[in-house]
Short mmCIF file of C-alpha atoms in Angstrom, two decimals:
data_model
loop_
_atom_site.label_atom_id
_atom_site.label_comp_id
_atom_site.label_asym_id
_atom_site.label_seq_id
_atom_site.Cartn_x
_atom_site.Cartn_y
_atom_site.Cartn_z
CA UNK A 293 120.38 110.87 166.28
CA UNK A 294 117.22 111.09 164.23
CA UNK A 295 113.52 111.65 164.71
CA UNK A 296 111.74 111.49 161.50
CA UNK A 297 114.23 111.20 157.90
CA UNK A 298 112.60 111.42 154.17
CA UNK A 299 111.66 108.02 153.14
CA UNK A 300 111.92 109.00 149.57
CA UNK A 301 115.88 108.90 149.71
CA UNK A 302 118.16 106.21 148.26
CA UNK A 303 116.28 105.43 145.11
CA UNK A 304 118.39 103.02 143.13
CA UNK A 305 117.74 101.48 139.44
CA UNK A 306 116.68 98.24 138.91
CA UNK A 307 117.87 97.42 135.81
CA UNK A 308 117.97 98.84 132.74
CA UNK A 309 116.43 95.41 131.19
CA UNK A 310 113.42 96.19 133.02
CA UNK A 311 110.19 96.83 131.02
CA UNK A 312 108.61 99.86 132.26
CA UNK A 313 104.65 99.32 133.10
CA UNK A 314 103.36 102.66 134.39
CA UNK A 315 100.00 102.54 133.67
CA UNK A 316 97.87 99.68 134.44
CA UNK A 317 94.15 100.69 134.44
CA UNK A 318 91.32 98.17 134.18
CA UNK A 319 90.28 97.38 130.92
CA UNK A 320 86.75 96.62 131.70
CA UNK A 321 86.26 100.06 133.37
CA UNK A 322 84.67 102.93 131.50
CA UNK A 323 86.31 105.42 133.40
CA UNK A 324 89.35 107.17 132.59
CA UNK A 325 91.16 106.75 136.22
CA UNK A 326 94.77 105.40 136.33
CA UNK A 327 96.80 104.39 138.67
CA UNK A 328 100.68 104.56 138.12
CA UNK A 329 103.75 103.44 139.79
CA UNK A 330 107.10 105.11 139.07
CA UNK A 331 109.91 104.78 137.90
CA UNK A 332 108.45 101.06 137.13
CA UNK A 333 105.96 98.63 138.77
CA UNK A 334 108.76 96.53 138.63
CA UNK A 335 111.77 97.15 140.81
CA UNK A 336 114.08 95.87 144.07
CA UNK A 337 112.54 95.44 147.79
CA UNK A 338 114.53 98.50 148.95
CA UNK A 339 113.87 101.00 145.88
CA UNK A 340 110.89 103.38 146.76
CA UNK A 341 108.21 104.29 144.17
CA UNK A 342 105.93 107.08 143.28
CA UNK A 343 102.51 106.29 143.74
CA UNK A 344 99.85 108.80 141.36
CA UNK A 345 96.37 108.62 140.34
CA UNK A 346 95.26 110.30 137.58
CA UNK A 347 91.10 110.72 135.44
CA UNK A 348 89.28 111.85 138.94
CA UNK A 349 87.13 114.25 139.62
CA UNK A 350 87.95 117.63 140.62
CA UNK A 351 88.32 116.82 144.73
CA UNK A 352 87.44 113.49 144.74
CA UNK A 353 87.39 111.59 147.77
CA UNK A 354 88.94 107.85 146.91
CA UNK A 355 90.73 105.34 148.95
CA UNK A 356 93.97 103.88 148.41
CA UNK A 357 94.35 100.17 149.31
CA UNK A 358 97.60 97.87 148.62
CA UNK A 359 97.37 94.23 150.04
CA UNK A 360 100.39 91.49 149.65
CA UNK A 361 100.29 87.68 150.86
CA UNK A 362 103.27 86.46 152.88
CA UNK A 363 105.75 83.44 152.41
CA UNK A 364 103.32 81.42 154.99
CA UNK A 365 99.72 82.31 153.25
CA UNK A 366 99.19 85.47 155.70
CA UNK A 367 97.16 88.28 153.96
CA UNK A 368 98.27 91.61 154.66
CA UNK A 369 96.87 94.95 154.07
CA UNK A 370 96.61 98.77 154.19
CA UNK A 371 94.41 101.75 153.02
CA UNK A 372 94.53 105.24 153.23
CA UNK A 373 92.11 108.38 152.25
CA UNK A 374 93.28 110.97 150.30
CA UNK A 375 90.95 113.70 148.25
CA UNK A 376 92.22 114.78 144.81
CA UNK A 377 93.23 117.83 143.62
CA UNK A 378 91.30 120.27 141.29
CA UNK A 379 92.95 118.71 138.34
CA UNK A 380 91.69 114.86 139.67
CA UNK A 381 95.30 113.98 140.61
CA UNK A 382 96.59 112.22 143.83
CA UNK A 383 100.68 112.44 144.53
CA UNK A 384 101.34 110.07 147.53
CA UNK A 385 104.89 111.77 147.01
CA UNK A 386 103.10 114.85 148.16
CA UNK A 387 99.59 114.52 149.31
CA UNK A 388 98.22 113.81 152.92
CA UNK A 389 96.14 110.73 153.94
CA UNK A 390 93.13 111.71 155.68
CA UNK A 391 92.95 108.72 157.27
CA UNK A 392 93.04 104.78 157.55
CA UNK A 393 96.23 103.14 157.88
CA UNK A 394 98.48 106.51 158.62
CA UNK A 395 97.56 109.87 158.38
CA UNK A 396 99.84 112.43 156.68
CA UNK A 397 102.08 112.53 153.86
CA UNK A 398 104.01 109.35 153.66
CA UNK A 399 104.88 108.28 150.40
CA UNK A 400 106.05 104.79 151.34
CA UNK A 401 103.14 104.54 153.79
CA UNK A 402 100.88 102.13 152.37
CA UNK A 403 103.98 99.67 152.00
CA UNK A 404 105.14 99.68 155.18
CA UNK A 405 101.55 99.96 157.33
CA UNK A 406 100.30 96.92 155.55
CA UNK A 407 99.43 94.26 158.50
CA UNK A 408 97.21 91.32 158.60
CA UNK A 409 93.83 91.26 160.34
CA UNK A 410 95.01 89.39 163.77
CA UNK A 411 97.20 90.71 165.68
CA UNK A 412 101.03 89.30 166.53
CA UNK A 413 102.02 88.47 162.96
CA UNK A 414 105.40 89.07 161.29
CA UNK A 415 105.46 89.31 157.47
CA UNK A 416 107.49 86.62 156.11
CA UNK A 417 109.41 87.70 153.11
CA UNK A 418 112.41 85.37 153.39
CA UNK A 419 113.32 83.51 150.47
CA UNK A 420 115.05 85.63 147.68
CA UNK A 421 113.75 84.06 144.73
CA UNK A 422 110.38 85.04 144.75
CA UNK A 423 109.43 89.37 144.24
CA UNK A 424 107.43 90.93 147.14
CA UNK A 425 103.86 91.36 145.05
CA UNK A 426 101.85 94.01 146.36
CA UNK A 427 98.63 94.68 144.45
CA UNK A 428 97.35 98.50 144.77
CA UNK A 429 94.30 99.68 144.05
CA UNK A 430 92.01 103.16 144.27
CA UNK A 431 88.35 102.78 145.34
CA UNK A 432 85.60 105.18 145.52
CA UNK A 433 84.05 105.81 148.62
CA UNK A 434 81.23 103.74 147.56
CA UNK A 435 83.84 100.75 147.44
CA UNK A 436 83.60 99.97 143.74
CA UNK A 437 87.33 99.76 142.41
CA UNK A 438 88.19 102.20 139.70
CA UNK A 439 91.97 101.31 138.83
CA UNK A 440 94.52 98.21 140.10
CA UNK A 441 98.21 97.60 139.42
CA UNK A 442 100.74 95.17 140.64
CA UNK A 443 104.02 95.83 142.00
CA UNK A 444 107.13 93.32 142.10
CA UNK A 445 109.69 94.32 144.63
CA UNK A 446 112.32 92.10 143.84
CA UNK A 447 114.98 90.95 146.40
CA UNK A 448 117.39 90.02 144.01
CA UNK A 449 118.58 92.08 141.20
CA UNK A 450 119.38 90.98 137.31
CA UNK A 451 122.75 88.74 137.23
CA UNK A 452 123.02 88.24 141.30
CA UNK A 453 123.31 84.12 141.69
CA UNK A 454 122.19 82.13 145.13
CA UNK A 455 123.86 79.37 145.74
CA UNK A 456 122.67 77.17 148.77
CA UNK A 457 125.76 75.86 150.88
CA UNK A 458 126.11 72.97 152.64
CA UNK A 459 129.44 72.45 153.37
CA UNK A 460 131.31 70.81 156.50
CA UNK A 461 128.87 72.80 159.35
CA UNK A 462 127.90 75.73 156.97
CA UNK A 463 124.08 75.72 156.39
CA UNK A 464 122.80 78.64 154.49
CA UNK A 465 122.96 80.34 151.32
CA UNK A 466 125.38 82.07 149.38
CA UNK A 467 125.13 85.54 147.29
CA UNK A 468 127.26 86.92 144.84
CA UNK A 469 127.11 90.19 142.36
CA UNK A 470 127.58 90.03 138.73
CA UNK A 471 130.79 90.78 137.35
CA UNK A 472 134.04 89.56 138.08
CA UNK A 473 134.85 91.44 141.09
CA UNK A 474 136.75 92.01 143.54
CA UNK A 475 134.09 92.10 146.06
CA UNK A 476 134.04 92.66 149.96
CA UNK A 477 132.46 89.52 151.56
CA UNK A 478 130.03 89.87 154.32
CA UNK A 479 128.49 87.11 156.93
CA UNK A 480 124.90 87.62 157.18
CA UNK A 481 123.94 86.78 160.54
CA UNK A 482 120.25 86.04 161.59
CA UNK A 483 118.84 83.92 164.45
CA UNK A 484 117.09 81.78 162.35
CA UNK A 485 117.76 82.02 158.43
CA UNK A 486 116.15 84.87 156.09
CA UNK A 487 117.67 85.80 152.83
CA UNK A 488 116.24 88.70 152.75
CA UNK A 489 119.02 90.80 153.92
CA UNK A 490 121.78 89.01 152.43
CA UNK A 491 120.86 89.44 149.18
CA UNK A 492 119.73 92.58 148.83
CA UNK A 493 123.22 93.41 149.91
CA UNK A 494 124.48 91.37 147.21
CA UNK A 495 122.96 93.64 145.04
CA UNK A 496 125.03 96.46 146.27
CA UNK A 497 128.17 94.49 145.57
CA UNK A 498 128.69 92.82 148.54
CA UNK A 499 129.63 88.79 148.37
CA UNK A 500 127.34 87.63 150.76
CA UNK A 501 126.72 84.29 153.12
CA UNK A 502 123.12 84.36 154.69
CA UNK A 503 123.71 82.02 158.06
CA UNK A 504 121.07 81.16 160.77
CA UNK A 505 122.81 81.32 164.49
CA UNK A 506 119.97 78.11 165.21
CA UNK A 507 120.08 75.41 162.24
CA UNK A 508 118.15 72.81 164.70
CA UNK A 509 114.90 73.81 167.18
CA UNK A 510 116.35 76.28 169.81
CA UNK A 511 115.69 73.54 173.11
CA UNK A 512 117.78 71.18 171.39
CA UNK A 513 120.41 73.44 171.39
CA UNK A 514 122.42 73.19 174.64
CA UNK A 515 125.84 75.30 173.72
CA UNK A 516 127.24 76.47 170.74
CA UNK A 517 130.86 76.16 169.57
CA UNK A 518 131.96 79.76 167.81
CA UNK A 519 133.96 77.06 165.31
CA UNK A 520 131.25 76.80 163.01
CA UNK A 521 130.97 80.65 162.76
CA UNK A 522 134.64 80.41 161.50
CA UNK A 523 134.51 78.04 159.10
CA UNK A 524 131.74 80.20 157.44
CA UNK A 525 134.26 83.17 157.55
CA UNK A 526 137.12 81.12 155.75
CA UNK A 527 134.49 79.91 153.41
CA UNK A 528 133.54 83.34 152.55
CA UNK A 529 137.18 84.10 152.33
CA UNK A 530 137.79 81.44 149.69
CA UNK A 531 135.49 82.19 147.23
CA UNK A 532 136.87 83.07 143.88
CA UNK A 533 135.28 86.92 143.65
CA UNK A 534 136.07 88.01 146.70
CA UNK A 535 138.72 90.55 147.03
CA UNK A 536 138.54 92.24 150.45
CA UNK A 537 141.18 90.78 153.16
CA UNK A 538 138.67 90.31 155.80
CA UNK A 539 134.62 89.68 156.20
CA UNK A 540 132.36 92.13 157.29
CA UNK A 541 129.58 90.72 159.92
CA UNK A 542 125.97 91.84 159.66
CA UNK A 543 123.95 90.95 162.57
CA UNK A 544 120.63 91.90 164.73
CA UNK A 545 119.22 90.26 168.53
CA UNK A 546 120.86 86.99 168.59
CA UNK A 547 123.36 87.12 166.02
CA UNK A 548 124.92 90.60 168.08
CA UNK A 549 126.67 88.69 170.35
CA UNK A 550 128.22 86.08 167.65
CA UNK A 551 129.32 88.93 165.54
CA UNK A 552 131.05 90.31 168.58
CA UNK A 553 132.45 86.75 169.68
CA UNK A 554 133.65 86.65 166.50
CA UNK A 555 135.41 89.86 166.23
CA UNK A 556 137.08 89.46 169.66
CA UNK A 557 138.39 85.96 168.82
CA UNK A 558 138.44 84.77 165.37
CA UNK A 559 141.43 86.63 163.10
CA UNK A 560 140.29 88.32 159.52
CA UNK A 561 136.91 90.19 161.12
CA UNK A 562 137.36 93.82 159.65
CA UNK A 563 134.13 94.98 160.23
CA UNK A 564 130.84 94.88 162.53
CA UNK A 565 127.71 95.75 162.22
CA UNK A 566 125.64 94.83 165.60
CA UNK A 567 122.25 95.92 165.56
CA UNK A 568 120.28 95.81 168.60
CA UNK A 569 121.85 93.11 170.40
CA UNK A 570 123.88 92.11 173.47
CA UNK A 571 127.29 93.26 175.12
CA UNK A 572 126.57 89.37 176.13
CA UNK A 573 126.87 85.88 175.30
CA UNK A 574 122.28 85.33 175.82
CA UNK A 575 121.06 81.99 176.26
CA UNK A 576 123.72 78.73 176.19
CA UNK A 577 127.39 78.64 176.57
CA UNK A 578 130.22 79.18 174.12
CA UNK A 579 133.21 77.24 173.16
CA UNK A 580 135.81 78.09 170.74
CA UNK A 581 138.19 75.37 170.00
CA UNK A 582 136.90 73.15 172.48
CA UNK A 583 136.62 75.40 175.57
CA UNK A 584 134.13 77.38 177.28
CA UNK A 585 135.14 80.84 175.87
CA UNK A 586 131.90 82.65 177.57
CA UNK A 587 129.31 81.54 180.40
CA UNK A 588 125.41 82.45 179.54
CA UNK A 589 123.34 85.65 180.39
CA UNK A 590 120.43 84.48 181.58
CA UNK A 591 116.30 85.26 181.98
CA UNK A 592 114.36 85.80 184.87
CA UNK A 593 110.88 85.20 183.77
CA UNK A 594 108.85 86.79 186.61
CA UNK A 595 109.66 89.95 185.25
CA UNK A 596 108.34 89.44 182.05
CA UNK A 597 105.42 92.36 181.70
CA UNK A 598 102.66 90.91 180.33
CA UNK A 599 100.39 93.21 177.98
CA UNK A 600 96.51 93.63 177.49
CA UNK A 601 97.19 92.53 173.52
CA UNK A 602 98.08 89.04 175.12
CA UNK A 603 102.07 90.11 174.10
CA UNK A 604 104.75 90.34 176.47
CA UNK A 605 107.47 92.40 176.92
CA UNK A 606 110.87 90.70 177.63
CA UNK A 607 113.00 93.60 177.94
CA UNK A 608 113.07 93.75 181.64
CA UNK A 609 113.78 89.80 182.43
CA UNK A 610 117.15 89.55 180.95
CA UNK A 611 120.04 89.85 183.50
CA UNK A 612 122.50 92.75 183.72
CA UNK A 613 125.27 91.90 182.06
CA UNK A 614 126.85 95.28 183.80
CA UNK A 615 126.92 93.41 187.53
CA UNK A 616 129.66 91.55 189.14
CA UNK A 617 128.25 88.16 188.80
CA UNK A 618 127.75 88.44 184.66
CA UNK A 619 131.13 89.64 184.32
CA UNK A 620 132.37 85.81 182.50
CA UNK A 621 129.33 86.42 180.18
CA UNK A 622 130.12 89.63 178.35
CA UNK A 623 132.05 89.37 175.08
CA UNK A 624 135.69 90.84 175.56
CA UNK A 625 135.04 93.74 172.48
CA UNK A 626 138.53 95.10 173.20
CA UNK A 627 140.06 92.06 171.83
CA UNK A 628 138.74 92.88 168.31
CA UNK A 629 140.90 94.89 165.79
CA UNK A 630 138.17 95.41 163.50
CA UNK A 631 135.62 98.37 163.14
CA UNK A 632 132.25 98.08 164.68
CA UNK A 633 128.88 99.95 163.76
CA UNK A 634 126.62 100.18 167.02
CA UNK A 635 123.22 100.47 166.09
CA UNK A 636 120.59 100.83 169.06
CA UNK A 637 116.75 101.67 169.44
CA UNK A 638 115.27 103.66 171.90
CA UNK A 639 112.08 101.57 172.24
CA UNK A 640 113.84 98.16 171.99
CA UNK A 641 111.34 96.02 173.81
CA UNK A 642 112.97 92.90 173.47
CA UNK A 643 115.96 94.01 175.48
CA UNK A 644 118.01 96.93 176.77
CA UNK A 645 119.82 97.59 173.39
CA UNK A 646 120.93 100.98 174.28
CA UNK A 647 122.83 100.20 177.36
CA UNK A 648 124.51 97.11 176.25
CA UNK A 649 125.98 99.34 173.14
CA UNK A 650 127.09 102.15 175.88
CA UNK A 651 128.79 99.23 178.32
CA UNK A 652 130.94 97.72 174.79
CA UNK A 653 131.13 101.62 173.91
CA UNK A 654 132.59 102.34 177.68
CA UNK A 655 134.74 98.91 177.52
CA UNK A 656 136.40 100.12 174.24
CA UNK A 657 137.30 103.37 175.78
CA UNK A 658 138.21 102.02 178.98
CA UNK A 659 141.13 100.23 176.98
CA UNK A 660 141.99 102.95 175.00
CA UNK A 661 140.18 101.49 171.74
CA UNK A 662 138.10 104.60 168.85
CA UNK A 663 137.43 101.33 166.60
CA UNK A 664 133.69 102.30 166.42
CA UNK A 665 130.99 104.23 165.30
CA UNK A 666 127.58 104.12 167.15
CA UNK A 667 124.01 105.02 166.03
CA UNK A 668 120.91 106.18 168.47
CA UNK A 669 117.74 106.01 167.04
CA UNK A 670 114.87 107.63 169.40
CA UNK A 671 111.17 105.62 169.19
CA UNK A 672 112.39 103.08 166.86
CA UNK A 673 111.91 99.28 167.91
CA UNK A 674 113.99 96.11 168.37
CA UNK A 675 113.02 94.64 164.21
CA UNK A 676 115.23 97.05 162.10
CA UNK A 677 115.09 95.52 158.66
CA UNK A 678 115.95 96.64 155.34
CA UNK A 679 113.64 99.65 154.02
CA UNK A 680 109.76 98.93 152.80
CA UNK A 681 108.85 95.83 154.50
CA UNK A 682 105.76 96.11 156.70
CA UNK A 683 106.19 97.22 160.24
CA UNK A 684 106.06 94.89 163.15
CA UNK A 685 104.80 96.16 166.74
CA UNK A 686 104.87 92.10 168.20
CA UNK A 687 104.93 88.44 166.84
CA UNK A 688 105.36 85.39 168.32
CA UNK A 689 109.63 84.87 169.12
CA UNK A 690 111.55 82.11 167.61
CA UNK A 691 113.21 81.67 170.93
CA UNK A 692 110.59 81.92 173.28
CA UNK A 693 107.58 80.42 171.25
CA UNK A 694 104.97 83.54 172.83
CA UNK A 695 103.78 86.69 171.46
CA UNK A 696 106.46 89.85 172.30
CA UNK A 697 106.38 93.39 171.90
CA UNK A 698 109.06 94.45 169.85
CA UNK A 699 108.85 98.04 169.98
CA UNK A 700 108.37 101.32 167.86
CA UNK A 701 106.32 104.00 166.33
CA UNK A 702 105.54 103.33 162.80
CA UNK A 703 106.25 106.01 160.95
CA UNK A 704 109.92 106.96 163.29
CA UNK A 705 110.85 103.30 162.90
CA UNK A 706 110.76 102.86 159.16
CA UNK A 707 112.40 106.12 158.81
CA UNK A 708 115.11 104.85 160.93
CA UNK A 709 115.36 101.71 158.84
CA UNK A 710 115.69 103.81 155.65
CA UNK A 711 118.62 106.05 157.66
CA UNK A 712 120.08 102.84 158.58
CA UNK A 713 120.14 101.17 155.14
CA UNK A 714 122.41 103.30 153.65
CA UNK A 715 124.71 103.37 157.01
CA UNK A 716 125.20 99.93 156.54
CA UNK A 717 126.06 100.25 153.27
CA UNK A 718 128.28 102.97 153.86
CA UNK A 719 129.91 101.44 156.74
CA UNK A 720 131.08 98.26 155.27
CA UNK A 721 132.79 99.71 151.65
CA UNK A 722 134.22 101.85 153.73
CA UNK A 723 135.76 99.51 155.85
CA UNK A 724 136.09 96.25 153.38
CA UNK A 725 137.63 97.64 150.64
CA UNK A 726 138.94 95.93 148.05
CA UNK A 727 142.42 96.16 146.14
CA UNK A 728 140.48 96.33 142.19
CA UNK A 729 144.34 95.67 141.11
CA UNK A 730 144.26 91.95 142.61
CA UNK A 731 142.99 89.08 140.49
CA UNK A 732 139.67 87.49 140.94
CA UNK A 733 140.46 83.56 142.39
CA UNK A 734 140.75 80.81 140.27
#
């Protein structure tokens, strides 16, 4: 368990190709204030920086804004207060805000408190090619801006290629590291595609397959066949730099209860990472190889809670899984030989995350099974996502096309992204390692 973890861990380089650009004062200003970012302005999504101001006056009050525009035009922003020291410097590595967006010392804080000026919006940051841009800036109290610089956090690292695949019924996109390899491949799960994940995994050396659980609009969908989940995973096994004898799923909400599917019935799944999902098959039914495999957990929409924000919490409408009459929808976990990685939040809103990872965690046990390794984190919400990204209380959901709560206090759940990060990471070379004497494919 964890309560609050340093979010200045787990800084990785970039590239050594990068051009450093610490100081990035404007030119028209008379004033000697700068504001730097370090190691580099430019760097990857999930690498933290130092933020420091330097050329103000002995305890100056200024404000610290950053502000970033989303993949679908959505402006989003943060500030925070901070008084310098006798010298004129500001550390966000080790001052406090006074206020604004957080209060405290939180070095990462004005990433990750950034939000847009209506509430219920996600920041969409999906498509790999393009770098996260996040202007900062220090103001003084007045408002007039004394120094700006801009900061490219870039989802994909120097040499990683995306290839989109289309390919029999495989829609999504494909990431692989420089080099020749071997490399342990990985099926990036997410309910509707992101590449976000996928390849920033890529640029730990993962071969990587970002695929979306709904390709067409979620009423059209009526069942889903777990075939088409396969032929992804014998795709990914195919591919020339891969080197690990089975694929590693990485999954969240939706995706959980594919990745489990597919661990309890498809051959070659070595490892699982579920990440606040189901112990059940939610929504329509599925077939493998043309028969119903598991019926589908169901919603009972009068006991959907409706908040004063206009958001809803879902949590409490989806059906036990645990009762008698669920029993044919629950995933059969102790079918799978592969390793799972249980990750569950406390203040999941969107369902009850934490007891459907203690009924697999019980089911495992029950037959005998220690294939596992679970994760607890206390305040965190349902949206764990890679490290940095701004926080998400509620947005509208894919599925269910109204505002939800998701879950979370800020500062607990980023930390517990951060944590988790490097779990995942951890988890899968651990468990998809590769034989460096075998041959890359031809």
């Amino acid at each position: 368990m964890i309560n609050t973890l340093d979010l200045r861990r787990g800084r990785d380089t970039f590239s050594s190709q990068v051009v450093r650009k610490e100081v990035l004062p404007l030119s028209e200003m008379a004033s000697q204030v700068s504001l730097r970012l370090l190691p580099s302005a430019r760097c990857l999504f999930d690498e933290p920086i130092q933020v420091k101001v330097a050329g103000l006056r002995s305890r100056q009050v200024v404000t610290l804004k950053a502000t970033a525009t989303d993949e679908r035009g959505e402006v989003f922003t943060s500030s925070a207060t901070y008084r310098a020291d006798r010298n004129g410097n500001i550390d966000v590595d080790r001052d406090p805000s006074l206020s604004g967006s957080y209060v405290g010392v939180e070095p990462m804080g004005l990433l990750w408190s950034m939000k847009a000026n209506t509430l219920h919006k996600y920041f969409f940051k999906n498509k790999a090619l393009n770098p996260h841009v996040v202007k900062f800036s220090v103001h003084e109290e007045e408002g007039r801006m004394l120094a700006e610089v801009t900061n490219e956090r870039c989802l994909m690292g120097n040499g990683v290629s995306r290839v989109p695949v289309k390919d029999g019924s495989i829609r999504g996109v494909l990431f692989t590291p420089p080099g020749d390899g071997p490399f342990p491949a990985v099926l990036d799960l997410s309910t509707f595609i992101s590449e976000k994940r996928a390849c920033l995994l890529a640029n730990k050396g993962f071969v990587v397959l970002a695929l979306a659980v709904y390709n067409d609009k979620p009423n059209n969908v009526k069942e889903m066949h777990l075939d088409c989940f396969e032929e992804a995973v014998r795709f990914l096994q195919q591919q020339p730099k891969v080197g690990s004898k089975g694929v590693g799923v990485i999954s969240r909400s939706k995706g959980g209860d594919i990745a489990l599917s597919l661990a309890a019935f498809v051959p070659g799944i070595d490892a699982v990472v579920w990440i606040n999902g189901s112990s059940a098959n939610i929504g329509v039914p599925l077939y493998y190889k043309k028969s119903k495999i598991l019926s589908p957990l169901l919603m009972d929409f009068s006991k959907v809670i409706l908040l004063d924000t206009g958001a809803k919490i879902i949590k409490y409408a989806v059906n036990d899984p645990r009762i008698e009459e669920n029993k044919d929808t629950v995933v059969p976990v102790e079918q799978a030989n592969g390793q799972f990685l249980f990750v569950a939040s406390e203040d999941d809103l969107n369902w009850d995350s934490k007891a459907y990872m203690d009924q697999m965690v019980e089911r495992l046990r029950h037959h005998g099974k220690s294939n596992f390794e679970t994760l607890f984190y206390p305040r965190a919400g349902h949206l764990l996502e890679p490290p940095y990204g701004p926080f998400c209380p509620s947005a509208t959901h894919g599925l269910l096309s109204f505002q939800v709560q998701w879950g979370g206090e800020p500062s607990i759940h980023v930390a517990a992204e951060l944590h988790l990060w490097n779990k995942i990471q951890e988890f899968l070379k651990t468990h998809l390692s590769c034989d460096t004497t075998i041959k890359p494919k031809l």
